[in-house]
Coordinates of C-alpha atoms and ligand atoms in Angstrom, one line a residue:
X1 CA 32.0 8.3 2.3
X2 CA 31.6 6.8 -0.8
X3 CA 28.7 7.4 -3.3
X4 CA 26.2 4.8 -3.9
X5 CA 24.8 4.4 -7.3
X6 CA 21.3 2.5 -7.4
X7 CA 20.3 1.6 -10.9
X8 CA 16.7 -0.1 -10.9
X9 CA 16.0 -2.1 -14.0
X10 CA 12.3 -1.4 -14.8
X11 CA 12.2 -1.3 -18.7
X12 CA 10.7 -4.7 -19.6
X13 CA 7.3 -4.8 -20.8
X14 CA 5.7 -7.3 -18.3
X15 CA 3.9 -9.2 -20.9
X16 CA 2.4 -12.1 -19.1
X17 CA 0.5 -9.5 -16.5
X18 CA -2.2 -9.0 -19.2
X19 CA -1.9 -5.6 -18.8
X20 CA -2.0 -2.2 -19.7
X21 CA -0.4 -0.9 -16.8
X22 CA 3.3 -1.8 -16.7
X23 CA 4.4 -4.1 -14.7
X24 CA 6.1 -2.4 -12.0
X25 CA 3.5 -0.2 -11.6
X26 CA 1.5 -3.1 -10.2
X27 CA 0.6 -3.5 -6.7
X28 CA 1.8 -5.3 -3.5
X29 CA 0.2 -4.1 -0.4
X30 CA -1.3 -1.4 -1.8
X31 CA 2.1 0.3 -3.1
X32 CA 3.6 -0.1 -6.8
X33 CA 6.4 -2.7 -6.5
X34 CA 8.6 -0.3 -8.0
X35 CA 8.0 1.8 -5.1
X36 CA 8.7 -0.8 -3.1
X37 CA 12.6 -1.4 -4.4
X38 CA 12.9 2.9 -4.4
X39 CA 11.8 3.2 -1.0
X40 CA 13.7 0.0 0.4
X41 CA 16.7 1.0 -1.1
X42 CA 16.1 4.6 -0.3
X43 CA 17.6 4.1 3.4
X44 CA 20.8 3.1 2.2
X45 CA 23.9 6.2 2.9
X46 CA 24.2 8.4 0.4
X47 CA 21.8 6.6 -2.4
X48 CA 21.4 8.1 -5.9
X49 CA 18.3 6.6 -7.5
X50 CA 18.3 5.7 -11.0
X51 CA 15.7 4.3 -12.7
X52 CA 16.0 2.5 -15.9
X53 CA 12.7 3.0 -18.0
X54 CA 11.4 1.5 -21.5
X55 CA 7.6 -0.1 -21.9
X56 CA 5.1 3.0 -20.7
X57 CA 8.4 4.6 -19.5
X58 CA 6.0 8.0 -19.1
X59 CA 3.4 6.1 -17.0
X60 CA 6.5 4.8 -15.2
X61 CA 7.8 8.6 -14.7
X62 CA 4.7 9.9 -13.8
X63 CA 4.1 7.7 -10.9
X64 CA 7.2 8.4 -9.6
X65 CA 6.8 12.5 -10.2
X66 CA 8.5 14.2 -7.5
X67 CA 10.5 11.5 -5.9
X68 CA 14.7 12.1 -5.9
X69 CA 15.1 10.0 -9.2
X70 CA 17.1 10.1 -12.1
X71 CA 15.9 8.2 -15.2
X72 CA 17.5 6.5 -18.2
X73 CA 15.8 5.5 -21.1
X74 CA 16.2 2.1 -22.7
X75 CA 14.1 2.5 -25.5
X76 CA 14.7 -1.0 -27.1
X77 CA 15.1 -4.1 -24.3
X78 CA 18.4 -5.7 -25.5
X79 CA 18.8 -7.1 -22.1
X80 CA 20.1 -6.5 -18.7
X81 CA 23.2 -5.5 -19.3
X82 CA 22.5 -3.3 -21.9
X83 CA 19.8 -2.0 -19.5
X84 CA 22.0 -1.1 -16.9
X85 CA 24.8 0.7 -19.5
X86 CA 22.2 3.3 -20.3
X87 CA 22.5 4.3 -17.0
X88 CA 25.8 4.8 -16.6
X89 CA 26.4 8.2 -18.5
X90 CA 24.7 9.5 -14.8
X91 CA 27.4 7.5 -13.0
X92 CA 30.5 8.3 -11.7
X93 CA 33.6 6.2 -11.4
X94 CA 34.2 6.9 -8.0
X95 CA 31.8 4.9 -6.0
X96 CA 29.8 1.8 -5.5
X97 CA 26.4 0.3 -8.2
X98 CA 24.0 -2.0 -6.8
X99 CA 21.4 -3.0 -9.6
X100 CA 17.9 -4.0 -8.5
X101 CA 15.1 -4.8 -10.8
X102 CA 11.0 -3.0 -10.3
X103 CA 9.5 -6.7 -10.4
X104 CA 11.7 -8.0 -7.5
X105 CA 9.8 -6.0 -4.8
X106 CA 9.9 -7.3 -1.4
X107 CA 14.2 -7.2 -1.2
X108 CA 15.1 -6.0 2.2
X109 CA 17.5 -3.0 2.8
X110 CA 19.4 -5.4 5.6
X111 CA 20.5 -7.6 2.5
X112 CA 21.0 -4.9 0.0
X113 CA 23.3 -2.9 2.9
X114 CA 25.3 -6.4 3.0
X115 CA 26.0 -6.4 -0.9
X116 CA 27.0 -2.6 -0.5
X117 CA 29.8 -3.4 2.0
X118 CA 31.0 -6.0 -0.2
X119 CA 31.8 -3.8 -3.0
X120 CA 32.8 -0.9 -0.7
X121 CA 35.6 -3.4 -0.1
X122 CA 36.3 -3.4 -3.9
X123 CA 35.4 -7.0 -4.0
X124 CA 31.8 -7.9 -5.9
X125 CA 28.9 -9.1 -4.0
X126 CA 26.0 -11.0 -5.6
X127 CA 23.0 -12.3 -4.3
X128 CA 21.9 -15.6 -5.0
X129 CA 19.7 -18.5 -3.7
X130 CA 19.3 -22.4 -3.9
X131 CA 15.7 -23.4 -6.0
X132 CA 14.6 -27.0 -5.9
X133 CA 13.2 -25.8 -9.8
X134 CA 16.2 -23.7 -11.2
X135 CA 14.3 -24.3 -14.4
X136 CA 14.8 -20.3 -15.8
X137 CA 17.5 -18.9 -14.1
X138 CA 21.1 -18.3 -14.3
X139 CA 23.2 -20.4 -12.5
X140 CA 26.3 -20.0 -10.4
X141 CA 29.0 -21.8 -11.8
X142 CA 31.9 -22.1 -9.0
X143 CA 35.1 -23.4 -9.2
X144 CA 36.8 -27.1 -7.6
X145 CA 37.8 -24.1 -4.7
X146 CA 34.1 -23.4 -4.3
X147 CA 34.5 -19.7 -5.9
X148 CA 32.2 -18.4 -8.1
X149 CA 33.9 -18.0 -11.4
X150 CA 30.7 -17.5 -14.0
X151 CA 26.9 -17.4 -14.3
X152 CA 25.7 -19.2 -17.8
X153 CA 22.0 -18.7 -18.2
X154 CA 20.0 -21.6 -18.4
X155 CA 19.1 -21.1 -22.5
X156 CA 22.8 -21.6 -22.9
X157 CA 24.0 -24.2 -20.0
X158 CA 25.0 -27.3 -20.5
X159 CA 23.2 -30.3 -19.0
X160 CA 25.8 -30.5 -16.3
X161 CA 25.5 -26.8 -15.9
X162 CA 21.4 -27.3 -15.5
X163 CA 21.8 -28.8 -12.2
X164 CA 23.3 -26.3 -10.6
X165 CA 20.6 -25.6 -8.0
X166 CA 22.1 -22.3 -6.8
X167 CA 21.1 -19.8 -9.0
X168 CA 21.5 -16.2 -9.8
X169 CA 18.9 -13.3 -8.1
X170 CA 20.0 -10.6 -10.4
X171 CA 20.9 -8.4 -8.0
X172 CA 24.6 -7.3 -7.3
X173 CA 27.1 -5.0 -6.5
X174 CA 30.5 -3.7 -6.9
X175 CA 32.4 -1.0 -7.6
X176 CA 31.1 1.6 -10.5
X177 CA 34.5 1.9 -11.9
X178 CA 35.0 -1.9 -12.7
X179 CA 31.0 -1.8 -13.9
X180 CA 32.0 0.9 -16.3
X181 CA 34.9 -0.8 -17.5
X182 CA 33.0 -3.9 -18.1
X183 CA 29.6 -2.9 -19.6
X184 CA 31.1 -1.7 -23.0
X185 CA 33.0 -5.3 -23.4
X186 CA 29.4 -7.2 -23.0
X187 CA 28.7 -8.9 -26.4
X188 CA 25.2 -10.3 -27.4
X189 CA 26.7 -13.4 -28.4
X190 CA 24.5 -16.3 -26.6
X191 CA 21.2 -18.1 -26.8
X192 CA 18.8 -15.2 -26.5
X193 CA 20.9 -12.2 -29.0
X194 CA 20.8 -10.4 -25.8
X195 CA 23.6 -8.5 -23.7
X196 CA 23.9 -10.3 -20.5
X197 CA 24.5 -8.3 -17.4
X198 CA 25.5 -11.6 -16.0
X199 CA 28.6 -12.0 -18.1
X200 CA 30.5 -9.4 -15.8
X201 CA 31.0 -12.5 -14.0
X202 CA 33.4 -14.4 -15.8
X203 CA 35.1 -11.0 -16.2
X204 CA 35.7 -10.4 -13.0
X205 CA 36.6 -13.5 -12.2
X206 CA 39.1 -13.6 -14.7
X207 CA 40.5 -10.3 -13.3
X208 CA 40.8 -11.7 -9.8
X209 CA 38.3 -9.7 -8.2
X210 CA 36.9 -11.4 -5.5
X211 CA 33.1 -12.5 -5.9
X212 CA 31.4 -13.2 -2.8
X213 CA 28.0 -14.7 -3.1
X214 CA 25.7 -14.1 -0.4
X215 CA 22.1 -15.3 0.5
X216 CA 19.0 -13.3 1.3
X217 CA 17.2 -14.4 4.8
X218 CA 13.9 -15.8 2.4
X219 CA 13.4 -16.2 -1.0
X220 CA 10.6 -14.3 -1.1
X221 CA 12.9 -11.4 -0.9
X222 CA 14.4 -11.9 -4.4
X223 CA 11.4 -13.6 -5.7
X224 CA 10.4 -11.7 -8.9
X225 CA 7.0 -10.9 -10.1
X226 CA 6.2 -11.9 -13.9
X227 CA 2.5 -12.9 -13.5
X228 CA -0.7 -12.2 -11.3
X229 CA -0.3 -15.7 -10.0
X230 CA 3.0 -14.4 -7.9
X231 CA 1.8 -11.4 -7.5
X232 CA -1.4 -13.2 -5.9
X233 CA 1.7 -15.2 -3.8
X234 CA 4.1 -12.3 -2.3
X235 CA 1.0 -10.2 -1.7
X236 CA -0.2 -12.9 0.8
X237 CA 3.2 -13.3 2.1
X238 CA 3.8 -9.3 2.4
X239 CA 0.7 -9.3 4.2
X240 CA 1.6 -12.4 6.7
X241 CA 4.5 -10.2 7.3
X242 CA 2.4 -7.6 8.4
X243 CA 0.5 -9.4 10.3
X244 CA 2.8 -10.9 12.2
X245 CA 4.5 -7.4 13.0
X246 CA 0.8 -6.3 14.4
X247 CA 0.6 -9.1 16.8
X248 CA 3.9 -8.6 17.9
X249 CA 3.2 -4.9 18.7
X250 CA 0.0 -6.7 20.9
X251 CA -3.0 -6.7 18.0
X252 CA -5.5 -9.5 18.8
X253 CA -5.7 -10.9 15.6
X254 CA -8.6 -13.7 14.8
X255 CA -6.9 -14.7 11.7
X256 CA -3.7 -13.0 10.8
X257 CA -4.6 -14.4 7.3
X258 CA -8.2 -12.2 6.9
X259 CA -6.2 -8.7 7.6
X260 CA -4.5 -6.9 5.0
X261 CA -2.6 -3.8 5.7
X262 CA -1.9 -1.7 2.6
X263 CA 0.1 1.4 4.1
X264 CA 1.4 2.4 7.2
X265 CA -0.3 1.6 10.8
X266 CA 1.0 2.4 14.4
X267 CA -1.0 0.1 17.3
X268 CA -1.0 0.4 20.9
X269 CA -1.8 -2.3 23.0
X270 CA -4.7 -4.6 23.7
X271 CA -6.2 -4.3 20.1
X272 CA -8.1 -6.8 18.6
X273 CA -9.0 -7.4 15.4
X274 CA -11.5 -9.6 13.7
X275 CA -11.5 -10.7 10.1
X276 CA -11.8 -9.6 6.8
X277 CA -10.4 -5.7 8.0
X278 CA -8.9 -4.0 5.5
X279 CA -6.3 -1.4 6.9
X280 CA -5.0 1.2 3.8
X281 CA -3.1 4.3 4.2
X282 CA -2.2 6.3 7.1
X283 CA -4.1 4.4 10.1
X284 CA -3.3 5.1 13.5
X285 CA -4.9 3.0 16.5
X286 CA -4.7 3.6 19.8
X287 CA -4.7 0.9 23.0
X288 CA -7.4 -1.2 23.4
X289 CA -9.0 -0.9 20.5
X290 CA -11.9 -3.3 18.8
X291 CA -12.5 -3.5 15.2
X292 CA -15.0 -6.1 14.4
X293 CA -15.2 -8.0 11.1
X294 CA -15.4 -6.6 7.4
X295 CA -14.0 -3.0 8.3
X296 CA -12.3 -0.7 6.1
X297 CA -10.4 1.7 7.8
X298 CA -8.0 4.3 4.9
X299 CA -6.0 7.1 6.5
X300 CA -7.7 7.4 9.8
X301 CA -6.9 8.1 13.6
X302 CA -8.6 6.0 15.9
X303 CA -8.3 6.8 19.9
X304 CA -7.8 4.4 22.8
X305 CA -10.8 2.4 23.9
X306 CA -12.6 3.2 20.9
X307 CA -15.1 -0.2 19.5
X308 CA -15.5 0.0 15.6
X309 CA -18.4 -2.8 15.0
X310 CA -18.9 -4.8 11.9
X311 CA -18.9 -4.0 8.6
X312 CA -18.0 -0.2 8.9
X313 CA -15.9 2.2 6.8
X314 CA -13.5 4.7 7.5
X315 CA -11.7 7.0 5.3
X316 CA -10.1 10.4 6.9
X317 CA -11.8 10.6 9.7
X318 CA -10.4 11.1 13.3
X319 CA -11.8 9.4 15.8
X320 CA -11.2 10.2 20.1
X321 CA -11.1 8.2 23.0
X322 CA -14.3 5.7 23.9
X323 CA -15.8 6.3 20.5
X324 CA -18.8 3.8 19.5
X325 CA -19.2 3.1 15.3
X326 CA -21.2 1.0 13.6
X327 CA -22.0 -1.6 12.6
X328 CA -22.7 -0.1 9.1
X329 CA -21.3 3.0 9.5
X330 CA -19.4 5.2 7.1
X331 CA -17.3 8.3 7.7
X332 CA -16.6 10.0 5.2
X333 CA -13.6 12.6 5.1
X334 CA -13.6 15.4 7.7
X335 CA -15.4 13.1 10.4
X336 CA -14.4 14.0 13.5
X337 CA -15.4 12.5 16.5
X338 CA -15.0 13.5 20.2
X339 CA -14.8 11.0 23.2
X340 CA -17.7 8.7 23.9
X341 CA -19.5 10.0 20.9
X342 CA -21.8 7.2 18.7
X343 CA -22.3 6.9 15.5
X344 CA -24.7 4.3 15.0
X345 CA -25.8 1.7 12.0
X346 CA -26.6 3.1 9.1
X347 CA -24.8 6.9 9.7
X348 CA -23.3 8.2 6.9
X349 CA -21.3 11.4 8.0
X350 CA -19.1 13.9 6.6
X351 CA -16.9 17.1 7.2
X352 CA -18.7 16.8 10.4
X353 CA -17.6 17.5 14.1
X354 CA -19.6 14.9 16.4
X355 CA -18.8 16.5 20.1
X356 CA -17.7 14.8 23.4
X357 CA -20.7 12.3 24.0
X358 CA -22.6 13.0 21.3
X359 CA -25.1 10.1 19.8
X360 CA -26.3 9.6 16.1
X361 CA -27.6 6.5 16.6
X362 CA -29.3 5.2 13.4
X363 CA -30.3 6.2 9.7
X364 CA -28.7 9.7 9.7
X365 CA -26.8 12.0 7.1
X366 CA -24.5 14.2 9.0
X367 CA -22.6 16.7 6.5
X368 CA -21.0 19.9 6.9
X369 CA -22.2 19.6 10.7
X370 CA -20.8 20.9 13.7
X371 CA -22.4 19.2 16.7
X372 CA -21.7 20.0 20.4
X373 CA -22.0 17.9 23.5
X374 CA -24.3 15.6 24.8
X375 CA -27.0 15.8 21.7
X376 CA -29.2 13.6 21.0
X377 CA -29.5 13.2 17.2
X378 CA -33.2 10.8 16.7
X379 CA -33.0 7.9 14.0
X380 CA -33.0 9.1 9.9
X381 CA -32.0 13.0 10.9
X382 CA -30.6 14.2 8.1
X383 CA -28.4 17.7 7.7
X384 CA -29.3 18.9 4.5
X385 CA -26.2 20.8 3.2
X386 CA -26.6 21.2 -0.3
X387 CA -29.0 22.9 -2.6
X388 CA -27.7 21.6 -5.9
X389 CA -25.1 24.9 -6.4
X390 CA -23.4 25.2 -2.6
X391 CA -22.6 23.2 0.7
X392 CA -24.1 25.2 4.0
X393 CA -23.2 24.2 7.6
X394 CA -25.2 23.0 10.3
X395 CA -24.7 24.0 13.8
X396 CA -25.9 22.4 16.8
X397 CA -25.4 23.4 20.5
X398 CA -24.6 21.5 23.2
X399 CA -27.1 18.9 24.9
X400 CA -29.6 19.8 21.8
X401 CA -32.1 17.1 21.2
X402 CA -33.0 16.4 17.6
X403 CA -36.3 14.4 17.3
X404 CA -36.5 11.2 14.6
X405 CA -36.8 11.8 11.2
X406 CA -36.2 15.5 10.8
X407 CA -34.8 17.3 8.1
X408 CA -32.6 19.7 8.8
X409 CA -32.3 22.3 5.9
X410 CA -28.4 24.3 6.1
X411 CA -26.9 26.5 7.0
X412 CA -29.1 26.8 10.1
X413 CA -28.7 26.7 13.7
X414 CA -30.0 24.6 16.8
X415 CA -29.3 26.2 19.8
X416 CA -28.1 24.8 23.0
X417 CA -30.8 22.6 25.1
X418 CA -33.1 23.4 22.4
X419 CA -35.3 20.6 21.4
X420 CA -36.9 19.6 17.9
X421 CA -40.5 17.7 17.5
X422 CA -39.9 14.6 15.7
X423 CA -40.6 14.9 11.9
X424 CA -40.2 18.7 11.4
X425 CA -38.1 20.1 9.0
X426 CA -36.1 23.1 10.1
X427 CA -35.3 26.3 8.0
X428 CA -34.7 29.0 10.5
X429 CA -32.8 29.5 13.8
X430 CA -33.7 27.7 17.1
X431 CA -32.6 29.4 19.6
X432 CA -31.3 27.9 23.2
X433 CA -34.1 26.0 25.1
X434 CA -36.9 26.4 22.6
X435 CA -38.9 23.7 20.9
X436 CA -39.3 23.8 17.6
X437 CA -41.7 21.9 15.4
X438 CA -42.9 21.9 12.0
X439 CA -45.4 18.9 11.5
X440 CA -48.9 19.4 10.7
X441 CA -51.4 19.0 13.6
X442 CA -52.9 15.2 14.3
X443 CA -56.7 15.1 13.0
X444 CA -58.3 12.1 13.9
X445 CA -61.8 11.1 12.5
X446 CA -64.5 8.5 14.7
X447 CA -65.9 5.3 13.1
X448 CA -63.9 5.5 10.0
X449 CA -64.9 2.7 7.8
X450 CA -62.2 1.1 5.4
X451 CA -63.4 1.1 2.0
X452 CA -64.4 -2.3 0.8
X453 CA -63.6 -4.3 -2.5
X454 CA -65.4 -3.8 -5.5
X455 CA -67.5 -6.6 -7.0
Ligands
UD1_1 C1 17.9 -12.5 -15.3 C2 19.3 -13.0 -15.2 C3 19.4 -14.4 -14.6 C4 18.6 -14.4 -13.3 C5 17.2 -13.9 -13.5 C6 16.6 -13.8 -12.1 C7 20.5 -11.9 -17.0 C8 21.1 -12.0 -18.3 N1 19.9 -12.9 -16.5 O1 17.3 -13.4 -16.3 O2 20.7 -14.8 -14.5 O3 18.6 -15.8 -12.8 O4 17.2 -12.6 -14.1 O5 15.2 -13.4 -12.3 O6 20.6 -10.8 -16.4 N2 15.1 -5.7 -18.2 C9 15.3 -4.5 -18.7 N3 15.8 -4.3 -19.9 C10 16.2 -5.3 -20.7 C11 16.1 -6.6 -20.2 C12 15.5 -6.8 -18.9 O7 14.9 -3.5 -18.0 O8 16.7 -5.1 -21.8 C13 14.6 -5.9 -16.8 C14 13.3 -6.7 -17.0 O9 12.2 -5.9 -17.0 C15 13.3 -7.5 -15.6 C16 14.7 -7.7 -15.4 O10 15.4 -6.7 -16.1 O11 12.7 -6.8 -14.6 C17 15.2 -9.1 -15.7 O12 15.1 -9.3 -17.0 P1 14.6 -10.7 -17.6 O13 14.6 -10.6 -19.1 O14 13.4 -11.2 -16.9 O15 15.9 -11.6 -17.2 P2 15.9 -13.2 -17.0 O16 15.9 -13.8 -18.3 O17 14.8 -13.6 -16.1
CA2 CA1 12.9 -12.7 -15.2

C-alpha cells in the first residue's frame, strides 16, 4: 500500500484571535483544534503526520510532545505553498500528500479518506464548497466542459471571476511526486507577494491530470477558524453534534443545547440529563442514570442507576451502582463510592473509599478516608488528615455510626459498630462496639437571669 503523507499547515500567526496562545492551540470542545485535524486524520492507512510550524512554533511542539509527528519549520509565512514545500524534504516521491490546515478543525476522516482515493488513482482531488458570501476565498475556475482548470484568489479575480460561488477549502490531495515537481515552479507573482499553493491548479490542469472536485457533507467541516466569533460558532455546532450522538445512544436530554461534552463519554440507556452539565474528559455513565442541572462531571465513572443532583462536581472519582450525590457535592480525585452509598449536600470528599451503603449526608470533609459499610457519618464530620507537614488516613469499620459535628483527627481508627457522641473530637482508637465521646459534661444552672442593658 501506498504511503500517505499528511502535511498540516499550522504556521500562521492567528492575529485576529487576540492572543498569545497561537491559534491552533485554541480550543473546540475542550481539545486544541490542531489536535483535532492530527487525530482525525490520524485513522487514515498508513498516515505520516507532518506538521508545518512558524508563529510560537515551540508552544505548537510542545503541545503536541510525544504524539507520532514530524515537524517543519516555516520560519517566515510566505504563503501556503511555500508552507507546504518546507515539508517536503521529509517526503517521499512514492506516495500520496493530503494538506490540511490547524484552524480548519472539524474536517471529517470520511471526506479526507475520499480525497485520498482520488489521488491514489493518480488523479487530484480537492475539496471545495458553494458560499452564498465567497467574499475571501479562492474560487474554482472550471472550464465550458465543467472541469476545473484553475483557482484565482479573490485579491487577484476578475469581476467575472468574483462570482464564482464555488470556492476553494484549501484542502487537497494528489500524488507526492507531482506535488514535488510542482512546488519549486510556484512563483510569488500575484496580488498578495505570496506563493500560492493554489496555483498547482492550473499546472495540473495544464498537464492533463484529472482534478476532481468533491464536496464535504457540511460546511462546517471545512469552515476555518480566524476569530473567537467562529470559534464561538463551530464550538456550538461540535457540541450539537455531540449531543445529538448522546440522544441517539438513549440520553434524555432537556436541552441538547445546555450540554457540552468536552472529551470522550460512553452512555448506557435510559439516562437523562438536565441542563447546563458540563461533561469533560474521560466520563463513563452507566444505564439509567440522572444528572440534574449545573453538574460538572471530568474523567469520572458513574454506575447504573446512580442519581447525581443539582449543581454537583465530579472530577476522578468512580462512582458504583444506586449511588446518591448531591445536590452540592464535590468529589475530588480518588472518590470512590460503593453501591447505594450517599454523599449528601455540602460533602466535599477526597482519596476517600465510601463503602456499599454508606451515608455522608451533609456538611462533611471526607479525605484520605476509608469507610466500610452501612456507616452512618452525622452532618459537618470532618476527617482531619493533615497536620500542615503530612496526610494520615482515616479508617472506619463497618456499620460505624459517627455522631454530628465531630472531628476526626488522622490517622485514627473507628471500629466496626462502634459509635461516636455527637461533637467529640477523636485522637485515639475506637475499638469495635464502643462509644466514644469527648465533649465536656452538660452543667445547667436554675433561675439564670439574662443580664440587662446599661443605662
Ligand atoms: C487560502 C487559499 C484559498 C482558500 C482559503 C480557504 C491559498 C493561496 N489560498 O487562502 O484559495 O479559499 O485558504 O480558507 O492557498 N499558512 C501557513 N503559512 C503561510 C501561509 C498560510 O502556515 O505562509 C496557513 C495559515 O496559518 C492558515 C492556512 O495556511 O491556517 C491558510 O492560510 P491563509 O493565509 O489564511 O490563506 P487564505 O488567504 O485564507
Ligand atoms: Ca484563511
Amino acid at each position: 500500500m501506498n504511503t500517505l503523507d499528511i502535511v498540516i499547515l499550522a504556521a500562521g500567526q492567528g492575529s485576529r484571535m487576540k492572543s498569545s496562545l497561537p491559534k491552533v492551540l485554541h480550543s473546540i470542545g475542550g481539545k486544541s483544534m490542531l489536535q483535532h485535524v492530527i487525530d482525525n486524520s490520524r485513522s487514515l492507512d498508513n498516515a505520516n503526520i507532518h506538521v508545518v510550524v512558524g508563529h510560537g512554533a515551540e508552544h505548537v511542539k510542545t503541545a503536541l510532545l510525544g504524539q507520532n509527528v514530524q515537524f517543519a519549520l516555516q520560519a517566515e509565512q510566505l504563503g501556503t505553498g511555500h508552507a507546504v514545500a518546507q515539508a517536503m524534504p521529509n517526503i517521499t516521491d512514492d506516495g500520496v500528500v493530503l494538506v490540511l490546515y490547524g484552524d480548519v478543525p472539524l474536517t471529517q476522516t470520511e471526506t479526507m479518506a475520499e480525497l485520498v482515493k482520488i489521488a491514489e488513482r493518480g488523479q487530484f482531488g480537492l475539496l471545495t464548497v458553494n458560499l452564498d458570501d465567497p467574499t475571501g476565498y479562492g474560487r474554482i475556475v472550471r472550464s465550458d466542459a465543467g472541469d476545473v482548470v484553475a483557482i484565482v484568489e479573490h485579491k487577484d479575480a476578475s469581476e467575472a471571476q468574483r462570482a464564482i460561488r464555488e470556492v476553494n477549502t484549501g484542502i487537497l490531495a494528489l500524488p507526492a511526486a507531482l506535488l514535488n515537481d510542482w512546488i519549486p515552479q510556484l512563483s510569488s507573482n500575484n496580488a498578495q507577494g505570496e506563493y500560492y499553493l493554489t496555483d498547482i491548479i492550473a499546472m495540473a490542469a495544464e498537464q492533463g491530470v484529472r482534478i476532481q472536485a468533491i464536496q464535504p457533507a457540511t460546511e462546517q467541516e471545512v469552515q476555518g477558524v480566524n476569530n473567537r466569533l467562529q470559534q464561538a460558532a463551530l464550538e456550538r455546532w461540535y457540541q450539537r453534534g455531540r449531543a445529538e450522538a448522546l440522544m441517539l445512544e438513549g440520553v434524555s436530554l432537556a436541552d441538547p443545547a445546555r450540554l457540552d461534552v468536552r472529551g470522550e463519554v460512553s452512555v448506557g440507556h435510559d439516562v437523562t440529563i438536565d441542563i447546563n452539565v458540563i461533561l469533560e474528559g474521560k466520563v463513563a455513565v452507566g444505564d439509567k442514570v440522572t444528572i440534574e442541572a449545573n453538574c460538572i462531571i471530568k474523567d469520572s465513572i458513574i454506575g447504573s442507576g446512580s442519581h447525581i443532583k443539582a449543581n454537583s462536581m465530579l472530577e476522578q472519582a468512580v462512582v458504583a451502582d444506586h449511588c446518591d450525590i448531591g445536590p452540592y457535592a464535590r468529589l475530588r480525585p480518588g472518590s470512590q463510592l460503593a453501591n447505594y452509598a450517599k454523599v449528601g449536600n455540602f460533602v466535599e470528599t477526597k482519596k476517600a473509599f465510601i463503602g456499599e451503603g454508606s451515608k455522608v449526608s451533609h456538611l462533611s470533609y471526607i479525605g484520605d478516608a476509608q469507610i466500610g459499610a452501612e456507616v452512618n457519618i452525622g452532618a459537618g464530620t470532618i476527617t482531619c488528615n493533615y497536620d500542615g507537614v503530612n496526610k494520615s488516613i482515616t479508617e472506619i469499620g463497618d456499620g460505624a455510626f459517627v455522631g454530628s459535628n465531630s472531628a476526626l483527627v488522622a490517622p485514627v481508627k473507628i471500629g466496626a459498630g462502634a459509635t461516636v457522641g455527637a461533637g467529640s473530637t477523636i485522637t485515639k482508637t475506637v475499638e469495635a462496639d464502643q462509644l466514644a465521646l469527648t465533649r465536656a459534661k452538660q452543667s445547667n444552672l436554675n433561675n439564670w437571669q439574662r443580664p440587662v442593658k446599661k443605662a
